[in-house]
CSV table of C-alpha atoms in Angstrom, one decimal:
chain,number,residue,atom,x,y,z
A,857,UNK,CA,7.9,-0.7,2.7
A,858,UNK,CA,9.1,-2.7,6.5
A,859,UNK,CA,7.9,-5.9,6.7
A,860,UNK,CA,6.2,-6.2,10.2
A,861,UNK,CA,6.5,-9.5,12.2
A,862,UNK,CA,4.2,-8.5,15.2
A,863,UNK,CA,2.5,-4.6,16.2
A,864,UNK,CA,1.8,-4.0,19.3
A,865,UNK,CA,-0.9,-1.9,20.2
A,866,UNK,CA,-1.4,-0.9,23.8
A,867,UNK,CA,-5.5,-0.5,24.5
A,868,UNK,CA,-5.0,1.2,28.1
A,869,UNK,CA,-2.0,2.5,30.8
A,870,UNK,CA,-4.6,1.4,33.3
A,871,UNK,CA,-4.9,-1.6,35.3
A,872,UNK,CA,-6.6,-3.4,37.7
A,873,UNK,CA,-3.4,-4.5,39.6
A,874,UNK,CA,-0.4,-3.2,41.5
A,875,UNK,CA,2.3,-5.6,41.1
A,876,UNK,CA,5.1,-5.0,43.0
A,877,UNK,CA,7.5,-5.7,39.9
A,878,UNK,CA,5.5,-3.3,37.4
A,879,UNK,CA,7.1,0.2,36.5
A,880,UNK,CA,3.4,1.2,36.9
A,881,UNK,CA,2.9,0.9,40.2
A,882,UNK,CA,6.9,2.2,41.0
A,883,UNK,CA,6.1,5.3,38.4
A,884,UNK,CA,2.6,5.6,39.9
A,885,UNK,CA,2.7,9.6,40.7
A,886,UNK,CA,4.0,10.4,37.0
A,887,UNK,CA,2.1,7.4,35.3
A,888,UNK,CA,-0.7,8.6,32.6
A,889,UNK,CA,-3.8,6.7,32.5
A,890,UNK,CA,-5.1,6.7,29.5
A,891,UNK,CA,-7.2,4.6,26.9
A,892,UNK,CA,-6.3,4.0,22.9
A,893,UNK,CA,-9.1,6.6,21.5
A,894,UNK,CA,-11.0,4.1,18.8
A,895,UNK,CA,-11.8,7.0,16.2
A,896,UNK,CA,-7.9,7.0,16.3
A,897,UNK,CA,-7.4,2.9,15.2
A,898,UNK,CA,-8.3,4.4,11.5
A,899,UNK,CA,-4.7,5.6,11.6
A,900,UNK,CA,-3.2,1.9,12.3
A,901,UNK,CA,-5.2,-0.3,10.0
A,902,UNK,CA,-2.9,0.4,7.1
A,903,UNK,CA,-0.1,-0.7,9.3
A,904,UNK,CA,-2.0,-3.4,11.0
A,905,UNK,CA,-2.8,-5.4,8.4
A,906,UNK,CA,1.2,-5.6,7.2
A,907,UNK,CA,1.4,-7.4,10.4
A,908,UNK,CA,1.5,-11.2,10.9
A,909,UNK,CA,0.1,-10.6,13.9
A,910,UNK,CA,-1.6,-7.5,15.8
A,911,UNK,CA,-0.6,-7.8,19.9
A,912,UNK,CA,-3.3,-5.9,21.8
A,913,UNK,CA,-1.2,-5.2,25.0
A,914,UNK,CA,0.8,-2.5,26.5
A,915,UNK,CA,1.6,-1.3,30.2
A,916,UNK,CA,-1.7,-1.4,31.4
A,917,UNK,CA,-4.7,-4.0,31.3
A,918,UNK,CA,-6.5,-4.4,27.6
A,919,UNK,CA,-9.5,-5.3,29.4
A,920,UNK,CA,-9.3,-2.1,31.0
A,921,UNK,CA,-10.3,-0.6,27.6
A,922,UNK,CA,-14.0,-0.3,27.7
A,923,UNK,CA,-14.1,-0.2,23.7
A,924,UNK,CA,-11.3,-3.5,23.4
A,925,UNK,CA,-13.9,-5.3,21.3
A,926,UNK,CA,-14.4,-2.4,19.0
A,927,UNK,CA,-10.8,-2.3,18.9
A,928,UNK,CA,-10.3,-5.8,17.6
A,929,UNK,CA,-13.4,-6.1,15.7
A,930,UNK,CA,-12.1,-3.4,13.3
A,931,UNK,CA,-8.9,-4.7,13.4
A,932,UNK,CA,-10.2,-8.1,12.2
A,933,UNK,CA,-12.5,-6.9,9.8
A,934,UNK,CA,-9.5,-4.9,7.9
A,935,UNK,CA,-7.8,-8.6,7.9
A,936,UNK,CA,-5.4,-8.6,10.7
A,937,UNK,CA,-5.1,-11.6,13.3
A,938,UNK,CA,-5.5,-10.0,16.9
A,939,UNK,CA,-4.2,-11.0,20.0
A,940,UNK,CA,-4.5,-9.9,23.7
A,941,UNK,CA,-2.6,-10.3,26.9
A,942,UNK,CA,-4.0,-10.3,30.5
A,943,UNK,CA,-4.1,-10.5,33.8
A,944,UNK,CA,-7.2,-12.1,33.5
A,945,UNK,CA,-9.2,-10.3,36.5
A,946,UNK,CA,-11.9,-8.5,34.2
A,947,UNK,CA,-12.2,-12.1,32.5
A,948,UNK,CA,-15.9,-12.8,33.0
A,949,UNK,CA,-18.2,-14.8,31.0
A,950,UNK,CA,-19.9,-11.5,29.1
A,951,UNK,CA,-16.3,-10.3,28.4
A,952,UNK,CA,-15.6,-13.2,27.1
A,953,UNK,CA,-18.4,-14.0,25.1
A,954,UNK,CA,-18.1,-10.1,23.5
A,955,UNK,CA,-14.0,-10.9,22.7
A,956,UNK,CA,-14.8,-14.1,21.1
A,957,UNK,CA,-17.7,-12.3,19.0
A,958,UNK,CA,-15.3,-9.7,18.0
A,959,UNK,CA,-12.6,-11.9,16.5
A,960,UNK,CA,-9.9,-12.6,18.8
A,961,UNK,CA,-7.7,-15.4,18.0
A,962,UNK,CA,-5.3,-15.8,20.8
A,963,UNK,CA,-5.5,-15.0,24.1
A,964,UNK,CA,-2.7,-14.9,26.6
A,965,UNK,CA,-3.3,-14.9,30.7
A,966,UNK,CA,-0.2,-14.1,32.6
A,967,UNK,CA,0.6,-15.4,36.4
A,968,UNK,CA,3.0,-14.5,38.7
A,969,UNK,CA,2.9,-17.9,40.9
A,970,UNK,CA,1.7,-21.3,40.2
A,971,UNK,CA,0.8,-21.8,43.8
A,972,UNK,CA,-2.3,-19.1,45.0
A,973,UNK,CA,-0.2,-17.9,47.7
A,974,UNK,CA,2.7,-16.7,45.7
A,975,UNK,CA,0.8,-15.5,43.1
A,976,UNK,CA,-1.3,-13.7,45.7
A,977,UNK,CA,2.2,-12.0,46.9
A,978,UNK,CA,3.4,-10.9,43.8
A,979,UNK,CA,-0.1,-10.0,42.3
A,980,UNK,CA,-2.3,-9.4,45.5
A,981,UNK,CA,-5.3,-9.1,44.8
A,982,UNK,CA,-5.5,-11.5,42.2
A,983,UNK,CA,-6.9,-14.8,43.0
A,984,UNK,CA,-5.1,-17.7,41.2
A,985,UNK,CA,-8.0,-20.3,41.3
A,986,UNK,CA,-10.8,-17.7,40.1
A,987,UNK,CA,-8.4,-16.8,37.2
A,988,UNK,CA,-7.6,-20.5,36.4
A,989,UNK,CA,-11.6,-21.1,36.0
A,990,UNK,CA,-12.1,-17.7,34.1
A,991,UNK,CA,-9.7,-19.6,31.6
A,992,UNK,CA,-11.9,-22.4,31.5
A,993,UNK,CA,-15.3,-20.3,31.4
A,994,UNK,CA,-13.3,-19.0,28.3
A,995,UNK,CA,-12.7,-22.2,26.8
A,996,UNK,CA,-16.4,-23.8,27.6
A,997,UNK,CA,-18.0,-20.2,25.9
A,998,UNK,CA,-15.4,-20.3,22.6
A,999,UNK,CA,-16.7,-23.7,22.3
A,1000,UNK,CA,-20.5,-22.9,22.5
A,1001,UNK,CA,-19.8,-20.4,19.7
A,1002,UNK,CA,-18.1,-22.6,17.7
A,1003,UNK,CA,-14.8,-20.9,18.3
A,1004,UNK,CA,-11.1,-22.4,18.3
A,1005,UNK,CA,-8.8,-19.5,19.6
A,1006,UNK,CA,-5.3,-20.3,21.1
A,1007,UNK,CA,-5.4,-19.9,25.0
A,1008,UNK,CA,-1.8,-19.5,26.1
A,1009,UNK,CA,-0.7,-19.2,30.1
A,1010,UNK,CA,1.9,-16.6,30.3
A,1011,UNK,CA,4.6,-17.5,33.6
A,1012,UNK,CA,6.1,-14.4,34.8
A,1013,UNK,CA,9.3,-15.9,36.2
A,1014,UNK,CA,11.5,-14.3,38.9
A,1015,UNK,CA,13.5,-15.2,41.6
A,1016,UNK,CA,11.3,-15.3,44.1
A,1017,UNK,CA,8.7,-18.0,42.3
A,1018,UNK,CA,10.9,-19.7,39.7
A,1019,UNK,CA,10.6,-23.0,42.1
A,1020,UNK,CA,6.9,-22.9,40.7
A,1021,UNK,CA,8.1,-23.1,37.2
A,1022,UNK,CA,7.1,-26.8,37.2
A,1023,UNK,CA,4.1,-26.5,38.6
A,1024,UNK,CA,3.0,-23.9,36.0
A,1025,UNK,CA,3.4,-26.4,33.1
A,1026,UNK,CA,1.4,-29.0,34.7
A,1027,UNK,CA,-1.3,-25.6,35.6
A,1028,UNK,CA,-1.3,-25.3,31.9
A,1029,UNK,CA,-1.5,-29.1,31.0
A,1030,UNK,CA,-4.3,-29.4,33.9
A,1031,UNK,CA,-6.3,-26.6,31.8
A,1032,UNK,CA,-5.9,-28.3,28.8
A,1033,UNK,CA,-4.0,-24.8,27.1
A,1034,UNK,CA,-2.6,-24.3,23.9
A,1035,UNK,CA,0.9,-23.7,25.4
A,1036,UNK,CA,3.0,-22.1,28.7
A,1037,UNK,CA,5.7,-19.9,28.1
A,1038,UNK,CA,7.9,-18.4,30.9
A,1039,UNK,CA,9.0,-15.1,31.0
A,1040,UNK,CA,11.5,-13.1,32.6
A,1041,UNK,CA,11.1,-9.9,34.8
A,1042,UNK,CA,13.3,-8.1,32.9
A,1043,UNK,CA,12.5,-4.4,32.6
A,1044,UNK,CA,14.0,-3.8,35.7
A,1045,UNK,CA,14.5,0.1,36.2
A,1046,UNK,CA,15.1,0.2,39.5
A,1047,UNK,CA,17.6,-1.4,42.5
A,1048,UNK,CA,14.6,-3.0,44.1
A,1049,UNK,CA,13.4,-4.5,40.4
A,1050,UNK,CA,16.6,-5.8,40.0
A,1051,UNK,CA,16.5,-7.9,43.0
A,1052,UNK,CA,13.8,-9.6,41.0
A,1053,UNK,CA,15.8,-11.0,38.6
A,1054,UNK,CA,16.1,-14.6,38.3
A,1055,UNK,CA,19.9,-15.8,39.3
A,1056,UNK,CA,21.6,-18.0,37.1
A,1057,UNK,CA,22.4,-20.9,39.7
A,1058,UNK,CA,21.4,-24.7,40.3
A,1059,UNK,CA,18.2,-23.6,41.7
A,1060,UNK,CA,17.2,-22.0,38.1
A,1061,UNK,CA,18.5,-24.9,36.2
A,1062,UNK,CA,17.3,-27.1,38.5
A,1063,UNK,CA,13.3,-25.8,38.0
A,1064,UNK,CA,14.2,-25.3,34.2
A,1065,UNK,CA,14.9,-28.8,34.0
A,1066,UNK,CA,11.7,-30.2,36.1
A,1067,UNK,CA,9.5,-27.6,34.1
A,1068,UNK,CA,11.0,-29.4,30.9
A,1069,UNK,CA,10.4,-32.7,32.0
A,1070,UNK,CA,7.0,-32.2,33.1
A,1071,UNK,CA,6.4,-30.7,29.3
A,1072,UNK,CA,7.4,-34.2,28.1
A,1073,UNK,CA,5.4,-36.2,30.8
A,1074,UNK,CA,2.2,-34.4,30.8
A,1075,UNK,CA,2.9,-33.8,26.5
A,1076,UNK,CA,2.1,-29.9,27.1
A,1077,UNK,CA,3.7,-27.5,24.9
A,1078,UNK,CA,6.2,-25.1,26.6
A,1079,UNK,CA,8.5,-22.5,25.8
A,1080,UNK,CA,11.3,-21.5,28.2
A,1081,UNK,CA,13.1,-18.5,28.4
A,1082,UNK,CA,17.1,-18.4,29.1
A,1083,UNK,CA,18.2,-18.1,32.5
A,1084,UNK,CA,22.4,-17.6,32.0
A,1085,UNK,CA,22.6,-14.2,29.8
A,1086,UNK,CA,24.5,-14.3,26.7
A,1087,UNK,CA,24.6,-11.3,24.5
A,1088,UNK,CA,22.2,-11.7,21.3
A,1089,UNK,CA,23.0,-9.9,18.0
A,1090,UNK,CA,19.1,-8.9,17.9
A,1091,UNK,CA,17.1,-9.2,21.3
A,1092,UNK,CA,13.7,-11.4,21.7
A,1093,UNK,CA,11.7,-8.4,21.2
A,1094,UNK,CA,13.4,-7.9,17.5
A,1095,UNK,CA,12.6,-4.0,17.0
A,1096,UNK,CA,13.7,-4.7,13.4
A,1097,UNK,CA,10.5,-6.6,12.0
A,1098,UNK,CA,8.3,-5.5,15.3
A,1099,UNK,CA,7.2,-2.2,16.9
A,1100,UNK,CA,4.8,-0.8,19.2
A,1101,UNK,CA,2.1,2.2,19.6
A,1102,UNK,CA,1.4,3.4,22.8
A,1103,UNK,CA,-1.9,4.3,24.2
A,1104,UNK,CA,-1.3,8.1,23.4
A,1105,UNK,CA,0.2,7.4,19.6
A,1106,UNK,CA,3.7,7.1,20.6
A,1107,UNK,CA,5.8,5.0,18.2
A,1108,UNK,CA,9.0,2.7,19.6
A,1109,UNK,CA,10.7,0.1,18.5
A,1110,UNK,CA,10.1,-1.5,21.8
A,1111,UNK,CA,7.6,-1.5,24.6
A,1112,UNK,CA,10.4,-1.1,27.2
A,1113,UNK,CA,11.9,2.2,25.2
A,1114,UNK,CA,8.6,4.0,25.7
A,1115,UNK,CA,6.7,4.8,29.0
A,1116,UNK,CA,3.6,6.5,29.8
A,1117,UNK,CA,4.8,9.1,31.9
A,1118,UNK,CA,3.6,13.0,32.8
A,1119,UNK,CA,7.1,14.4,33.2
A,1120,UNK,CA,10.0,12.2,34.3
A,1121,UNK,CA,11.8,14.2,36.5
A,1122,UNK,CA,14.2,12.6,38.5
A,1123,UNK,CA,13.3,9.4,36.5
A,1124,UNK,CA,15.6,8.3,33.3
A,1125,UNK,CA,14.2,5.7,32.3
A,1126,UNK,CA,16.0,5.2,28.3
A,1127,UNK,CA,13.4,5.9,25.8
A,1128,UNK,CA,13.5,5.9,21.8
A,1129,UNK,CA,10.3,7.2,20.8
A,1130,UNK,CA,10.3,7.7,16.8
A,1131,UNK,CA,7.4,9.8,16.4
A,1132,UNK,CA,3.4,10.0,17.0
A,1133,UNK,CA,1.1,7.9,14.8
A,1134,UNK,CA,-1.9,10.1,15.3
A,1135,UNK,CA,0.1,13.3,14.1
A,1136,UNK,CA,2.7,11.7,11.2
A,1137,UNK,CA,2.3,9.2,8.6
A,1138,UNK,CA,4.0,6.1,9.7
A,1139,UNK,CA,6.5,5.7,6.8
A,1140,UNK,CA,7.4,9.4,7.5
A,1141,UNK,CA,8.1,8.1,11.2
A,1142,UNK,CA,9.8,5.3,9.7
A,1143,UNK,CA,12.2,6.6,6.9
A,1144,UNK,CA,13.1,9.3,9.6
A,1145,UNK,CA,16.8,9.7,10.6
A,1146,UNK,CA,16.4,8.6,13.9
A,1147,UNK,CA,14.7,5.3,13.0
A,1148,UNK,CA,17.3,4.9,10.6
A,1149,UNK,CA,20.1,4.8,12.7
A,1150,UNK,CA,18.2,2.9,15.5
A,1151,UNK,CA,17.5,-0.3,13.2
A,1152,UNK,CA,21.0,0.2,11.4
A,1153,UNK,CA,23.2,-1.0,14.7
A,1154,UNK,CA,20.7,-4.0,14.9
A,1155,UNK,CA,21.3,-4.3,11.4
A,1156,UNK,CA,24.7,-4.6,11.0
A,1157,UNK,CA,24.8,-7.1,14.3
A,1158,UNK,CA,22.4,-9.1,12.8
A,1159,UNK,CA,24.2,-9.5,9.3
A,1160,UNK,CA,27.1,-10.5,10.8
A,1161,UNK,CA,25.5,-13.3,12.9
A,1162,UNK,CA,24.0,-14.8,9.8
A,1163,UNK,CA,27.5,-14.9,7.8
A,1164,UNK,CA,29.3,-16.1,10.8
A,1165,UNK,CA,26.7,-19.1,11.1
A,1166,UNK,CA,26.0,-19.6,7.5
A,1167,UNK,CA,27.2,-23.0,6.2
A,1168,UNK,CA,28.4,-24.6,9.3
A,1169,UNK,CA,28.6,-28.4,8.5
A,1170,UNK,CA,28.8,-31.4,10.3
A,1171,UNK,CA,32.6,-31.8,9.9
A,1172,UNK,CA,35.7,-31.0,11.5
A,1173,UNK,CA,35.8,-27.3,10.0
A,1174,UNK,CA,32.8,-27.1,10.9
A,1175,UNK,CA,33.2,-28.4,14.8
A,1176,UNK,CA,36.4,-25.7,14.9
A,1177,UNK,CA,34.1,-22.8,13.4
A,1178,UNK,CA,31.4,-23.6,16.1
A,1179,UNK,CA,34.2,-23.6,18.7
A,1180,UNK,CA,35.2,-20.0,17.8
A,1181,UNK,CA,32.7,-18.5,16.8
A,1182,UNK,CA,31.5,-17.0,20.3
A,1183,UNK,CA,34.3,-15.4,21.1
A,1184,UNK,CA,34.3,-13.6,17.0
A,1185,UNK,CA,30.9,-12.6,18.5
A,1186,UNK,CA,31.9,-11.2,21.8
A,1187,UNK,CA,34.6,-8.8,19.9
A,1188,UNK,CA,32.5,-7.9,17.4
A,1189,UNK,CA,29.6,-7.2,19.3
A,1190,UNK,CA,32.1,-4.7,21.7
A,1191,UNK,CA,33.0,-3.0,18.7
A,1192,UNK,CA,29.3,-2.8,17.1
A,1193,UNK,CA,27.2,-2.0,20.3
A,1194,UNK,CA,23.2,-2.4,20.2
A,1195,UNK,CA,21.6,1.2,20.0
A,1196,UNK,CA,22.5,3.4,23.2
A,1197,UNK,CA,18.7,2.9,24.9
A,1198,UNK,CA,19.2,-0.7,24.8
A,1199,UNK,CA,22.3,-1.5,26.4
A,1200,UNK,CA,21.5,-1.8,30.2
A,1201,UNK,CA,18.5,-4.0,28.8
A,1202,UNK,CA,18.4,-7.4,30.4
A,1203,UNK,CA,17.0,-8.3,26.6
A,1204,UNK,CA,20.0,-7.9,24.7
A,1205,UNK,CA,21.4,-10.0,26.7
A,1206,UNK,CA,18.8,-12.8,26.0
A,1207,UNK,CA,17.0,-12.6,29.1
């Protein structure tokens, strides 16, 4: 039976915004706007209770789904722990109360700037001040209901906003949030998207250092994102222990390997859809040769990495092994590449 660290379910592919960095905006002409059918959730409940966390998030805005609370209620009733990541635009007081009553245990609100001007430039029609006030009201509503959900602020760091990373940590502190995490804009399917990637250099390193200093000074939990690329055995999306289910039932090891497009036409984003959970049992999908081959490639890399660094002690021999390990890793990964759909992804380089 597959161990599941995180199960990602996409409630909706629709969204309230048209962010320039989002593939939904880029591929708007081919995009399928659909909501996950609540009646189909029964197909996923046995899988959901095996996961440590069920993340209700996809390419769209989860709160666009009119029955999101119904999904959360059914999942929590079955024994799952639910988290939602949102742009916050639809998070009014009524919605906050219904989400909390449904059993939501973790809300992450994503921003693209820590000043109103930068956030509005990267997320047109989103007001940062109004957004942060909605988060404050969500916390107040939780207190009234006697609920203790975790509330996080996610900063989508890009080359045009990296200077505001320290301000984002300070913003999280000012509103008393549980943590602040930096996330790279790492799904970059076009040359225009790639220009948004954070450039590793003095400017980005200085922003990261200042953010860490604000975190220490304010006592604000903060999770940084890597800026300098370095190939990983398994990427942070961890397709060996995580998987995502699209709003149309598509099963994929990673959200970056699934796009809800009507037709691909000239668009050729890397994909790895292993089956459809509305049409087949997950165990059949999981045991398919296609899924096994995909996981086998990552599995051998993970096993090598763990063996390479196992037992390295604080001694001269340990220091020698530690010095030699990166080059040994590089050679191994060159001879044992990640699955072909993952090879052009920045996540495999730790970004």
